[in-house]
Amino acid sequence: MTLGVVFLDRASVIANVRRPRGATDYLEYPHSEAHEVPLREAVLRQLPQLRMIAVAATGYDIVDVGYCRDHGIAVANIRNYAVHTVPEHAFALILALRRNLLAYRADVEQGLWNRSEQFCLLDHPILDLHGAQLGIIGEGVLGRAMAAIGAAFGMRAMFRDHPQRVGEDLEYQPLPRLLAESDVVSLHCPLLPSTHNLIGEAELRTMKRSAILINTARGGLVDERALVRALQEGTIAGAGFDVLTVEPPREGNPLLDLRLPNLIVTPHIAWASRGAMQFLADQLIDNIDAWAAGTPQNLVT
């Protein structure tokens, strides 16, 4: 069997990537334009010989899975590769925001500590994680890892209730109650039609004014313009985002226009520890090799 493999956006994976077994042709393209990445029906119709899409991520919303399923195109994704790096990044954001680290760093840079009349500065509130309520949306491996880390800090975790619960060993609450009672809300669910703009203006107004919102999942889960207003008006205390609705944000983004110490935006790097990227690269090629051998794994079709 002739097996041609094309790796798009190779430069986004800083890892050793072995050549798939049995690949008669193997091409790597370091970069792709944003319009070239989504594999929708119009594009897939032009690829009659395409038989398998190996997504180099857990999320596969860039692929028209329904079309692939109907036309015999296998789609595989990456599983459980970011179980440490994403929760660690999320908690880095949580700690920085709860303890107002950016505001205090700015104070030091501006010389306010030098001019202080006492040994410390206490211009911004510092809130403990111990005893705080952690609301998690998404109870997969990442959501559960968040709960475990939160427990080590002394936080209490609850998960958003929904019809497709994954296990009954967790505390579930309806979204309005989760938002109203949580001190930290962290998103770890996929972007689907049912979760698009899951957090909008009404949901943000439900949250505590002292609460923070963390998103290391997908940008489309949150109405970004509503979040801008919430931060400007003090509806919530802060936000830490590693994802935006459009990436890269070449046309800008309303969150990037803000210059607030209670907003941290990182460039989609929560997943990108060196260990996680190597695990991803190995599983990516494993998925291709398994499919070629007739024993496919990690299929979403």
PDB file of C-alpha atoms in Angstrom:
ATOM      1  CA  MET A   1       0.000   0.000   0.000  1.00  0.00           C
ATOM      2  CA  THR A   2       1.260   3.444  -0.924  1.00  0.00           C
ATOM      3  CA  LEU A   3       1.280   5.641   2.159  1.00  0.00           C
ATOM      4  CA  GLY A   4       1.839   9.345   1.681  1.00  0.00           C
ATOM      5  CA  VAL A   5       2.009  11.468   4.826  1.00  0.00           C
ATOM      6  CA  VAL A   6       1.921  15.268   4.980  1.00  0.00           C
ATOM      7  CA  PHE A   7       2.658  17.051   8.268  1.00  0.00           C
ATOM      8  CA  LEU A   8       1.223  20.574   8.394  1.00  0.00           C
ATOM      9  CA  ASP A   9       2.469  23.189  10.865  1.00  0.00           C
ATOM     10  CA  ARG A  10       5.484  21.053  11.783  1.00  0.00           C
ATOM     11  CA  ALA A  11       7.172  24.038  13.459  1.00  0.00           C
ATOM     12  CA  SER A  12       4.438  24.116  16.099  1.00  0.00           C
ATOM     13  CA  VAL A  13       5.721  20.856  17.610  1.00  0.00           C
ATOM     14  CA  ILE A  14       9.161  21.236  19.186  1.00  0.00           C
ATOM     15  CA  ALA A  15       9.987  17.540  19.485  1.00  0.00           C
ATOM     16  CA  ASN A  16      11.647  14.661  17.714  1.00  0.00           C
ATOM     17  CA  VAL A  17       9.133  13.295  15.202  1.00  0.00           C
ATOM     18  CA  ARG A  18       9.967   9.938  13.718  1.00  0.00           C
ATOM     19  CA  ARG A  19       8.918   9.036  10.182  1.00  0.00           C
ATOM     20  CA  PRO A  20       5.772   6.863  10.118  1.00  0.00           C
ATOM     21  CA  ARG A  21       6.470   3.216   9.394  1.00  0.00           C
ATOM     22  CA  GLY A  22       5.704   2.309   5.795  1.00  0.00           C
ATOM     23  CA  ALA A  23       5.462   5.934   4.628  1.00  0.00           C
ATOM     24  CA  THR A  24       6.455   5.936   0.961  1.00  0.00           C
ATOM     25  CA  ASP A  25       6.259   9.727   0.825  1.00  0.00           C
ATOM     26  CA  TYR A  26       6.680  12.065   3.777  1.00  0.00           C
ATOM     27  CA  LEU A  27       6.490  15.850   3.551  1.00  0.00           C
ATOM     28  CA  GLU A  28       6.702  18.464   6.288  1.00  0.00           C
ATOM     29  CA  TYR A  29       5.449  22.036   5.998  1.00  0.00           C
ATOM     30  CA  PRO A  30       6.621  24.269   8.852  1.00  0.00           C
ATOM     31  CA  HIS A  31       3.722  26.741   8.654  1.00  0.00           C
ATOM     32  CA  SER A  32       0.207  27.051   7.292  1.00  0.00           C
ATOM     33  CA  GLU A  33      -2.018  30.048   6.798  1.00  0.00           C
ATOM     34  CA  ALA A  34      -5.075  30.218   9.061  1.00  0.00           C
ATOM     35  CA  HIS A  35      -7.474  29.610   6.160  1.00  0.00           C
ATOM     36  CA  GLU A  36      -5.527  26.501   5.096  1.00  0.00           C
ATOM     37  CA  VAL A  37      -5.888  24.609   8.373  1.00  0.00           C
ATOM     38  CA  PRO A  38      -9.629  23.897   8.834  1.00  0.00           C
ATOM     39  CA  LEU A  39     -10.619  20.762   6.952  1.00  0.00           C
ATOM     40  CA  ARG A  40     -14.233  21.478   6.038  1.00  0.00           C
ATOM     41  CA  GLU A  41     -16.336  19.777   3.388  1.00  0.00           C
ATOM     42  CA  ALA A  42     -15.280  22.173   0.613  1.00  0.00           C
ATOM     43  CA  VAL A  43     -11.633  21.272   1.176  1.00  0.00           C
ATOM     44  CA  LEU A  44     -12.177  17.576   1.833  1.00  0.00           C
ATOM     45  CA  ARG A  45     -14.084  17.166  -1.450  1.00  0.00           C
ATOM     46  CA  GLN A  46     -10.879  18.155  -3.243  1.00  0.00           C
ATOM     47  CA  LEU A  47      -8.943  15.324  -1.560  1.00  0.00           C
ATOM     48  CA  PRO A  48     -10.470  12.088  -2.921  1.00  0.00           C
ATOM     49  CA  GLN A  49      -7.422  10.016  -1.911  1.00  0.00           C
ATOM     50  CA  LEU A  50      -7.412  11.207   1.702  1.00  0.00           C
ATOM     51  CA  ARG A  51      -7.974   8.275   4.048  1.00  0.00           C
ATOM     52  CA  MET A  52      -6.777   9.449   7.447  1.00  0.00           C
ATOM     53  CA  ILE A  53      -6.406  12.716   9.388  1.00  0.00           C
ATOM     54  CA  ALA A  54      -4.105  12.578  12.405  1.00  0.00           C
ATOM     55  CA  VAL A  55      -4.860  15.656  14.471  1.00  0.00           C
ATOM     56  CA  ALA A  56      -1.857  16.818  16.499  1.00  0.00           C
ATOM     57  CA  ALA A  57      -4.087  17.922  19.382  1.00  0.00           C
ATOM     58  CA  THR A  58      -6.943  16.709  21.534  1.00  0.00           C
ATOM     59  CA  GLY A  59      -9.460  19.144  20.077  1.00  0.00           C
ATOM     60  CA  TYR A  60     -10.645  18.319  16.559  1.00  0.00           C
ATOM     61  CA  ASP A  61     -13.137  21.115  15.889  1.00  0.00           C
ATOM     62  CA  ILE A  62     -11.066  22.138  12.828  1.00  0.00           C
ATOM     63  CA  VAL A  63     -12.174  18.919  11.071  1.00  0.00           C
ATOM     64  CA  ASP A  64     -15.599  18.221   9.560  1.00  0.00           C
ATOM     65  CA  VAL A  65     -15.937  14.927  11.407  1.00  0.00           C
ATOM     66  CA  GLY A  66     -19.405  14.246   9.996  1.00  0.00           C
ATOM     67  CA  TYR A  67     -18.134  14.427   6.411  1.00  0.00           C
ATOM     68  CA  CYS A  68     -15.169  12.234   7.278  1.00  0.00           C
ATOM     69  CA  ARG A  69     -17.402   9.641   8.913  1.00  0.00           C
ATOM     70  CA  ASP A  70     -19.709   9.534   5.885  1.00  0.00           C
ATOM     71  CA  HIS A  71     -16.829   9.207   3.429  1.00  0.00           C
ATOM     72  CA  GLY A  72     -14.637   6.685   5.215  1.00  0.00           C
ATOM     73  CA  ILE A  73     -11.921   9.077   6.356  1.00  0.00           C
ATOM     74  CA  ALA A  74     -10.466   8.089   9.715  1.00  0.00           C
ATOM     75  CA  VAL A  75      -9.828  10.915  12.179  1.00  0.00           C
ATOM     76  CA  ALA A  76      -7.629  10.317  15.230  1.00  0.00           C
ATOM     77  CA  ASN A  77      -6.691  12.770  17.957  1.00  0.00           C
ATOM     78  CA  ILE A  78      -4.183  12.937  20.796  1.00  0.00           C
ATOM     79  CA  ARG A  79      -5.243  11.706  24.236  1.00  0.00           C
ATOM     80  CA  ASN A  80      -3.953  12.469  27.724  1.00  0.00           C
ATOM     81  CA  TYR A  81      -0.739  14.176  26.650  1.00  0.00           C
ATOM     82  CA  ALA A  82      -1.166  17.441  28.576  1.00  0.00           C
ATOM     83  CA  VAL A  83      -2.292  16.001  31.905  1.00  0.00           C
ATOM     84  CA  HIS A  84       0.396  17.889  33.819  1.00  0.00           C
ATOM     85  CA  THR A  85       1.320  20.907  31.733  1.00  0.00           C
ATOM     86  CA  VAL A  86      -2.188  22.370  31.256  1.00  0.00           C
ATOM     87  CA  PRO A  87      -3.238  22.179  34.923  1.00  0.00           C
ATOM     88  CA  GLU A  88       0.137  23.568  35.985  1.00  0.00           C
ATOM     89  CA  HIS A  89      -0.281  26.512  33.626  1.00  0.00           C
ATOM     90  CA  ALA A  90      -3.846  27.071  34.807  1.00  0.00           C
ATOM     91  CA  PHE A  91      -2.693  27.199  38.420  1.00  0.00           C
ATOM     92  CA  ALA A  92       0.137  29.560  37.502  1.00  0.00           C
ATOM     93  CA  LEU A  93      -2.540  31.927  36.194  1.00  0.00           C
ATOM     94  CA  ILE A  94      -4.709  31.357  39.265  1.00  0.00           C
ATOM     95  CA  LEU A  95      -1.890  32.082  41.702  1.00  0.00           C
ATOM     96  CA  ALA A  96      -0.743  35.176  39.824  1.00  0.00           C
ATOM     97  CA  LEU A  97      -4.264  36.595  39.795  1.00  0.00           C
ATOM     98  CA  ARG A  98      -5.348  35.656  43.305  1.00  0.00           C
ATOM     99  CA  ARG A  99      -2.175  37.187  44.716  1.00  0.00           C
ATOM    100  CA  ASN A 100      -2.135  40.185  42.341  1.00  0.00           C
ATOM    101  CA  LEU A 101       1.441  39.468  41.261  1.00  0.00           C
ATOM    102  CA  LEU A 102       1.309  41.605  38.115  1.00  0.00           C
ATOM    103  CA  ALA A 103       0.047  44.624  40.017  1.00  0.00           C
ATOM    104  CA  TYR A 104       2.710  44.263  42.700  1.00  0.00           C
ATOM    105  CA  ARG A 105       5.463  43.759  40.117  1.00  0.00           C
ATOM    106  CA  ALA A 106       4.348  46.975  38.400  1.00  0.00           C
ATOM    107  CA  ASP A 107       4.428  48.780  41.756  1.00  0.00           C
ATOM    108  CA  VAL A 108       8.002  47.636  42.362  1.00  0.00           C
ATOM    109  CA  GLU A 109       9.076  48.647  38.845  1.00  0.00           C
ATOM    110  CA  GLN A 110       7.562  52.105  39.393  1.00  0.00           C
ATOM    111  CA  GLY A 111       9.480  52.568  42.650  1.00  0.00           C
ATOM    112  CA  LEU A 112       6.483  52.513  44.989  1.00  0.00           C
ATOM    113  CA  TRP A 113       8.184  50.067  47.362  1.00  0.00           C
ATOM    114  CA  ASN A 114      11.238  52.314  47.556  1.00  0.00           C
ATOM    115  CA  ARG A 115       9.034  55.164  48.748  1.00  0.00           C
ATOM    116  CA  SER A 116       6.907  53.095  51.109  1.00  0.00           C
ATOM    117  CA  GLU A 117       6.567  54.276  54.718  1.00  0.00           C
ATOM    118  CA  GLN A 118       6.579  50.661  55.933  1.00  0.00           C
ATOM    119  CA  PHE A 119       8.432  47.482  55.060  1.00  0.00           C
ATOM    120  CA  CYS A 120       5.736  46.190  52.664  1.00  0.00           C
ATOM    121  CA  LEU A 121       3.131  47.340  50.171  1.00  0.00           C
ATOM    122  CA  LEU A 122      -0.484  46.345  50.667  1.00  0.00           C
ATOM    123  CA  ASP A 123      -2.167  48.217  47.828  1.00  0.00           C
ATOM    124  CA  HIS A 124      -3.856  45.213  46.211  1.00  0.00           C
ATOM    125  CA  PRO A 125      -5.880  42.406  47.803  1.00  0.00           C
ATOM    126  CA  ILE A 126      -4.197  39.020  48.291  1.00  0.00           C
ATOM    127  CA  LEU A 127      -6.529  36.034  48.482  1.00  0.00           C
ATOM    128  CA  ASP A 128      -5.655  32.528  49.635  1.00  0.00           C
ATOM    129  CA  LEU A 129      -6.508  29.426  47.646  1.00  0.00           C
ATOM    130  CA  HIS A 130      -7.003  27.452  50.861  1.00  0.00           C
ATOM    131  CA  GLY A 131     -10.721  27.247  51.565  1.00  0.00           C
ATOM    132  CA  ALA A 132     -11.693  28.686  48.170  1.00  0.00           C
ATOM    133  CA  GLN A 133     -14.286  27.082  45.891  1.00  0.00           C
ATOM    134  CA  LEU A 134     -12.985  25.817  42.549  1.00  0.00           C
ATOM    135  CA  GLY A 135     -15.589  25.461  39.812  1.00  0.00           C
ATOM    136  CA  ILE A 136     -14.496  23.249  36.917  1.00  0.00           C
ATOM    137  CA  ILE A 137     -16.292  22.947  33.589  1.00  0.00           C
ATOM    138  CA  GLY A 138     -15.240  19.646  32.062  1.00  0.00           C
ATOM    139  CA  GLU A 139     -14.536  16.523  34.102  1.00  0.00           C
ATOM    140  CA  GLY A 140     -12.104  14.777  31.776  1.00  0.00           C
ATOM    141  CA  VAL A 141      -8.510  14.056  32.692  1.00  0.00           C
ATOM    142  CA  LEU A 142      -7.613  17.766  32.767  1.00  0.00           C
ATOM    143  CA  GLY A 143     -10.594  18.760  34.870  1.00  0.00           C
ATOM    144  CA  ARG A 144      -9.879  15.990  37.336  1.00  0.00           C
ATOM    145  CA  ALA A 145      -6.207  16.985  37.491  1.00  0.00           C
ATOM    146  CA  MET A 146      -7.326  20.520  38.326  1.00  0.00           C
ATOM    147  CA  ALA A 147      -9.435  19.178  41.182  1.00  0.00           C
ATOM    148  CA  ALA A 148      -6.491  17.155  42.516  1.00  0.00           C
ATOM    149  CA  ILE A 149      -4.142  20.141  42.488  1.00  0.00           C
ATOM    150  CA  GLY A 150      -6.839  22.297  44.003  1.00  0.00           C
ATOM    151  CA  ALA A 151      -7.301  19.798  46.815  1.00  0.00           C
ATOM    152  CA  ALA A 152      -3.582  20.005  47.584  1.00  0.00           C
ATOM    153  CA  PHE A 153      -4.047  23.752  48.043  1.00  0.00           C
ATOM    154  CA  GLY A 154      -7.073  23.150  50.250  1.00  0.00           C
ATOM    155  CA  MET A 155      -9.658  24.125  47.641  1.00  0.00           C
ATOM    156  CA  ARG A 156     -13.080  22.523  47.273  1.00  0.00           C
ATOM    157  CA  ALA A 157     -13.961  21.418  43.733  1.00  0.00           C
ATOM    158  CA  MET A 158     -17.324  21.194  42.012  1.00  0.00           C
ATOM    159  CA  PHE A 159     -18.046  20.333  38.386  1.00  0.00           C
ATOM    160  CA  ARG A 160     -20.648  21.611  35.976  1.00  0.00           C
ATOM    161  CA  ASP A 161     -23.571  19.218  35.721  1.00  0.00           C
ATOM    162  CA  HIS A 162     -24.575  17.988  32.260  1.00  0.00           C
ATOM    163  CA  PRO A 163     -26.357  14.960  30.759  1.00  0.00           C
ATOM    164  CA  GLN A 164     -23.150  13.106  29.736  1.00  0.00           C
ATOM    165  CA  ARG A 165     -21.457  12.867  33.118  1.00  0.00           C
ATOM    166  CA  VAL A 166     -18.120  11.057  33.186  1.00  0.00           C
ATOM    167  CA  GLY A 167     -18.299   9.206  36.496  1.00  0.00           C
ATOM    168  CA  GLU A 168     -20.424   9.793  39.570  1.00  0.00           C
ATOM    169  CA  ASP A 169     -17.558  10.223  42.030  1.00  0.00           C
ATOM    170  CA  LEU A 170     -17.543  14.015  41.680  1.00  0.00           C
ATOM    171  CA  GLU A 171     -19.705  16.822  43.004  1.00  0.00           C
ATOM    172  CA  TYR A 172     -21.854  18.201  40.200  1.00  0.00           C
ATOM    173  CA  GLN A 173     -23.821  21.438  40.262  1.00  0.00           C
ATOM    174  CA  PRO A 174     -25.878  23.272  37.625  1.00  0.00           C
ATOM    175  CA  LEU A 175     -23.908  25.962  35.819  1.00  0.00           C
ATOM    176  CA  PRO A 176     -25.686  28.925  37.491  1.00  0.00           C
ATOM    177  CA  ARG A 177     -24.916  27.598  40.963  1.00  0.00           C
ATOM    178  CA  LEU A 178     -21.326  26.712  40.036  1.00  0.00           C
ATOM    179  CA  LEU A 179     -20.741  30.228  38.748  1.00  0.00           C
ATOM    180  CA  ALA A 180     -22.424  31.894  41.708  1.00  0.00           C
ATOM    181  CA  GLU A 181     -20.519  29.941  44.365  1.00  0.00           C
ATOM    182  CA  SER A 182     -17.035  29.554  42.847  1.00  0.00           C
ATOM    183  CA  ASP A 183     -14.059  31.738  43.655  1.00  0.00           C
ATOM    184  CA  VAL A 184     -12.215  30.360  40.639  1.00  0.00           C
ATOM    185  CA  VAL A 185     -13.908  29.063  37.481  1.00  0.00           C
ATOM    186  CA  SER A 186     -11.686  27.039  35.137  1.00  0.00           C
ATOM    187  CA  LEU A 187     -12.706  25.796  31.675  1.00  0.00           C
ATOM    188  CA  HIS A 188     -11.612  22.348  30.457  1.00  0.00           C
ATOM    189  CA  CYS A 189     -14.316  21.327  27.992  1.00  0.00           C
ATOM    190  CA  PRO A 190     -14.323  20.987  24.186  1.00  0.00           C
ATOM    191  CA  LEU A 191     -15.656  23.657  21.849  1.00  0.00           C
ATOM    192  CA  LEU A 192     -18.936  22.375  20.446  1.00  0.00           C
ATOM    193  CA  PRO A 193     -22.093  24.103  19.198  1.00  0.00           C
ATOM    194  CA  SER A 194     -23.531  23.509  22.676  1.00  0.00           C
ATOM    195  CA  THR A 195     -20.539  25.136  24.420  1.00  0.00           C
ATOM    196  CA  HIS A 196     -19.914  28.064  22.073  1.00  0.00           C
ATOM    197  CA  ASN A 197     -20.067  31.262  24.170  1.00  0.00           C
ATOM    198  CA  LEU A 198     -20.939  29.120  27.174  1.00  0.00           C
ATOM    199  CA  ILE A 199     -19.776  32.017  29.323  1.00  0.00           C
ATOM    200  CA  GLY A 200     -21.423  35.250  28.201  1.00  0.00           C
ATOM    201  CA  GLU A 201     -22.614  38.448  29.800  1.00  0.00           C
ATOM    202  CA  ALA A 202     -25.380  36.795  31.846  1.00  0.00           C
ATOM    203  CA  GLU A 203     -23.017  34.112  33.149  1.00  0.00           C
ATOM    204  CA  LEU A 204     -20.313  36.637  34.045  1.00  0.00           C
ATOM    205  CA  ARG A 205     -22.842  38.671  36.030  1.00  0.00           C
ATOM    206  CA  THR A 206     -23.732  35.509  37.933  1.00  0.00           C
ATOM    207  CA  MET A 207     -20.160  35.177  39.205  1.00  0.00           C
ATOM    208  CA  LYS A 208     -18.820  36.721  42.395  1.00  0.00           C
ATOM    209  CA  ARG A 209     -17.176  40.108  41.978  1.00  0.00           C
ATOM    210  CA  SER A 210     -14.132  38.581  43.688  1.00  0.00           C
ATOM    211  CA  ALA A 211     -14.009  35.562  41.321  1.00  0.00           C
ATOM    212  CA  ILE A 212     -11.568  34.905  38.495  1.00  0.00           C
ATOM    213  CA  LEU A 213     -12.125  33.087  35.198  1.00  0.00           C
ATOM    214  CA  ILE A 214      -9.466  30.781  33.703  1.00  0.00           C
ATOM    215  CA  ASN A 215      -9.584  29.464  30.145  1.00  0.00           C
ATOM    216  CA  THR A 216      -6.912  27.062  28.893  1.00  0.00           C
ATOM    217  CA  ALA A 217      -9.376  25.152  26.673  1.00  0.00           C
ATOM    218  CA  ARG A 218     -10.799  26.996  23.640  1.00  0.00           C
ATOM    219  CA  GLY A 219     -11.344  30.699  23.026  1.00  0.00           C
ATOM    220  CA  GLY A 220     -14.855  30.274  21.650  1.00  0.00           C
ATOM    221  CA  LEU A 221     -16.130  29.077  25.018  1.00  0.00           C
ATOM    222  CA  VAL A 222     -16.272  32.686  26.238  1.00  0.00           C
ATOM    223  CA  ASP A 223     -17.864  35.771  24.722  1.00  0.00           C
ATOM    224  CA  GLU A 224     -14.696  37.859  24.651  1.00  0.00           C
ATOM    225  CA  ARG A 225     -16.419  41.232  24.302  1.00  0.00           C
ATOM    226  CA  ALA A 226     -18.615  40.427  27.278  1.00  0.00           C
ATOM    227  CA  LEU A 227     -15.482  39.523  29.236  1.00  0.00           C
ATOM    228  CA  VAL A 228     -13.879  42.853  28.313  1.00  0.00           C
ATOM    229  CA  ARG A 229     -16.889  44.688  29.712  1.00  0.00           C
ATOM    230  CA  ALA A 230     -16.886  42.524  32.848  1.00  0.00           C
ATOM    231  CA  LEU A 231     -13.232  43.323  33.530  1.00  0.00           C
ATOM    232  CA  GLN A 232     -13.646  47.025  32.828  1.00  0.00           C
ATOM    233  CA  GLU A 233     -16.726  47.280  35.050  1.00  0.00           C
ATOM    234  CA  GLY A 234     -15.377  45.078  37.848  1.00  0.00           C
ATOM    235  CA  THR A 235     -18.071  42.441  37.380  1.00  0.00           C
ATOM    236  CA  ILE A 236     -15.387  39.821  38.110  1.00  0.00           C
ATOM    237  CA  ALA A 237     -11.983  40.235  39.723  1.00  0.00           C
ATOM    238  CA  GLY A 238      -9.800  38.933  36.917  1.00  0.00           C
ATOM    239  CA  ALA A 239      -9.200  36.498  34.074  1.00  0.00           C
ATOM    240  CA  GLY A 240      -6.365  34.311  32.830  1.00  0.00           C
ATOM    241  CA  PHE A 241      -6.634  33.179  29.191  1.00  0.00           C
ATOM    242  CA  ASP A 242      -4.295  30.992  27.163  1.00  0.00           C
ATOM    243  CA  VAL A 243      -6.656  30.813  24.168  1.00  0.00           C
ATOM    244  CA  LEU A 244      -8.517  33.239  21.929  1.00  0.00           C
ATOM    245  CA  THR A 245     -11.363  32.776  19.474  1.00  0.00           C
ATOM    246  CA  VAL A 246      -9.066  33.328  16.465  1.00  0.00           C
ATOM    247  CA  GLU A 247      -5.437  32.210  16.657  1.00  0.00           C
ATOM    248  CA  PRO A 248      -3.075  33.752  15.874  1.00  0.00           C
ATOM    249  CA  PRO A 249      -4.954  37.029  16.442  1.00  0.00           C
ATOM    250  CA  ARG A 250      -3.612  38.784  13.344  1.00  0.00           C
ATOM    251  CA  GLU A 251      -6.672  41.011  13.158  1.00  0.00           C
ATOM    252  CA  GLY A 252      -6.435  41.815  16.847  1.00  0.00           C
ATOM    253  CA  ASN A 253      -8.694  40.826  19.701  1.00  0.00           C
ATOM    254  CA  PRO A 254     -10.591  42.960  22.248  1.00  0.00           C
ATOM    255  CA  LEU A 255      -8.774  41.272  25.131  1.00  0.00           C
ATOM    256  CA  LEU A 256      -5.410  42.276  23.713  1.00  0.00           C
ATOM    257  CA  ASP A 257      -6.422  45.934  23.776  1.00  0.00           C
ATOM    258  CA  LEU A 258      -6.766  45.890  27.564  1.00  0.00           C
ATOM    259  CA  ARG A 259      -3.895  46.904  29.806  1.00  0.00           C
ATOM    260  CA  LEU A 260      -5.115  45.630  33.134  1.00  0.00           C
ATOM    261  CA  PRO A 261      -3.102  43.965  35.919  1.00  0.00           C
ATOM    262  CA  ASN A 262      -5.994  41.561  36.537  1.00  0.00           C
ATOM    263  CA  LEU A 263      -5.910  40.137  32.997  1.00  0.00           C
ATOM    264  CA  ILE A 264      -3.233  37.692  31.848  1.00  0.00           C
ATOM    265  CA  VAL A 265      -3.215  36.464  28.247  1.00  0.00           C
ATOM    266  CA  THR A 266      -0.632  33.876  27.186  1.00  0.00           C
ATOM    267  CA  PRO A 267      -0.141  32.736  23.552  1.00  0.00           C
ATOM    268  CA  HIS A 268      -1.671  29.225  23.643  1.00  0.00           C
ATOM    269  CA  ILE A 269       1.263  27.659  25.484  1.00  0.00           C
ATOM    270  CA  ALA A 270      -0.405  25.784  28.345  1.00  0.00           C
ATOM    271  CA  TRP A 271       0.029  22.525  26.401  1.00  0.00           C
ATOM    272  CA  ALA A 272       3.601  23.197  25.343  1.00  0.00           C
ATOM    273  CA  SER A 273       5.985  21.848  27.952  1.00  0.00           C
ATOM    274  CA  ARG A 274       8.824  19.944  26.289  1.00  0.00           C
ATOM    275  CA  GLY A 275       7.731  16.690  27.888  1.00  0.00           C
ATOM    276  CA  ALA A 276       4.147  17.094  26.723  1.00  0.00           C
ATOM    277  CA  MET A 277       5.194  17.922  23.164  1.00  0.00           C
ATOM    278  CA  GLN A 278       7.377  14.830  22.899  1.00  0.00           C
ATOM    279  CA  PHE A 279       4.549  12.673  24.233  1.00  0.00           C
ATOM    280  CA  LEU A 280       2.240  14.266  21.644  1.00  0.00           C
ATOM    281  CA  ALA A 281       4.692  13.675  18.798  1.00  0.00           C
ATOM    282  CA  ASP A 282       5.141  10.019  19.733  1.00  0.00           C
ATOM    283  CA  GLN A 283       1.400   9.403  20.003  1.00  0.00           C
ATOM    284  CA  LEU A 284       0.744  11.255  16.755  1.00  0.00           C
ATOM    285  CA  ILE A 285       2.944   8.866  14.795  1.00  0.00           C
ATOM    286  CA  ASP A 286       1.637   5.904  16.802  1.00  0.00           C
ATOM    287  CA  ASN A 287      -1.870   6.837  15.631  1.00  0.00           C
ATOM    288  CA  ILE A 288      -0.752   6.832  11.992  1.00  0.00           C
ATOM    289  CA  ASP A 289       1.177   3.553  12.355  1.00  0.00           C
ATOM    290  CA  ALA A 290      -1.772   1.869  14.088  1.00  0.00           C
ATOM    291  CA  TRP A 291      -4.193   2.969  11.381  1.00  0.00           C
ATOM    292  CA  ALA A 292      -1.841   1.807   8.598  1.00  0.00           C
ATOM    293  CA  ALA A 293      -1.519  -1.577  10.348  1.00  0.00           C
ATOM    294  CA  GLY A 294      -5.294  -1.998  10.425  1.00  0.00           C
ATOM    295  CA  THR A 295      -5.566  -1.516  14.195  1.00  0.00           C
ATOM    296  CA  PRO A 296      -6.588   2.138  14.488  1.00  0.00           C
ATOM    297  CA  GLN A 297      -6.527   3.867  17.845  1.00  0.00           C
ATOM    298  CA  ASN A 298      -7.823   7.136  19.296  1.00  0.00           C
ATOM    299  CA  LEU A 299     -10.440   7.482  16.565  1.00  0.00           C
ATOM    300  CA  VAL A 300     -13.149  10.141  16.771  1.00  0.00           C
ATOM    301  CA  THR A 301     -14.943   8.900  13.656  1.00  0.00           C
TER     302      THR A 301
END
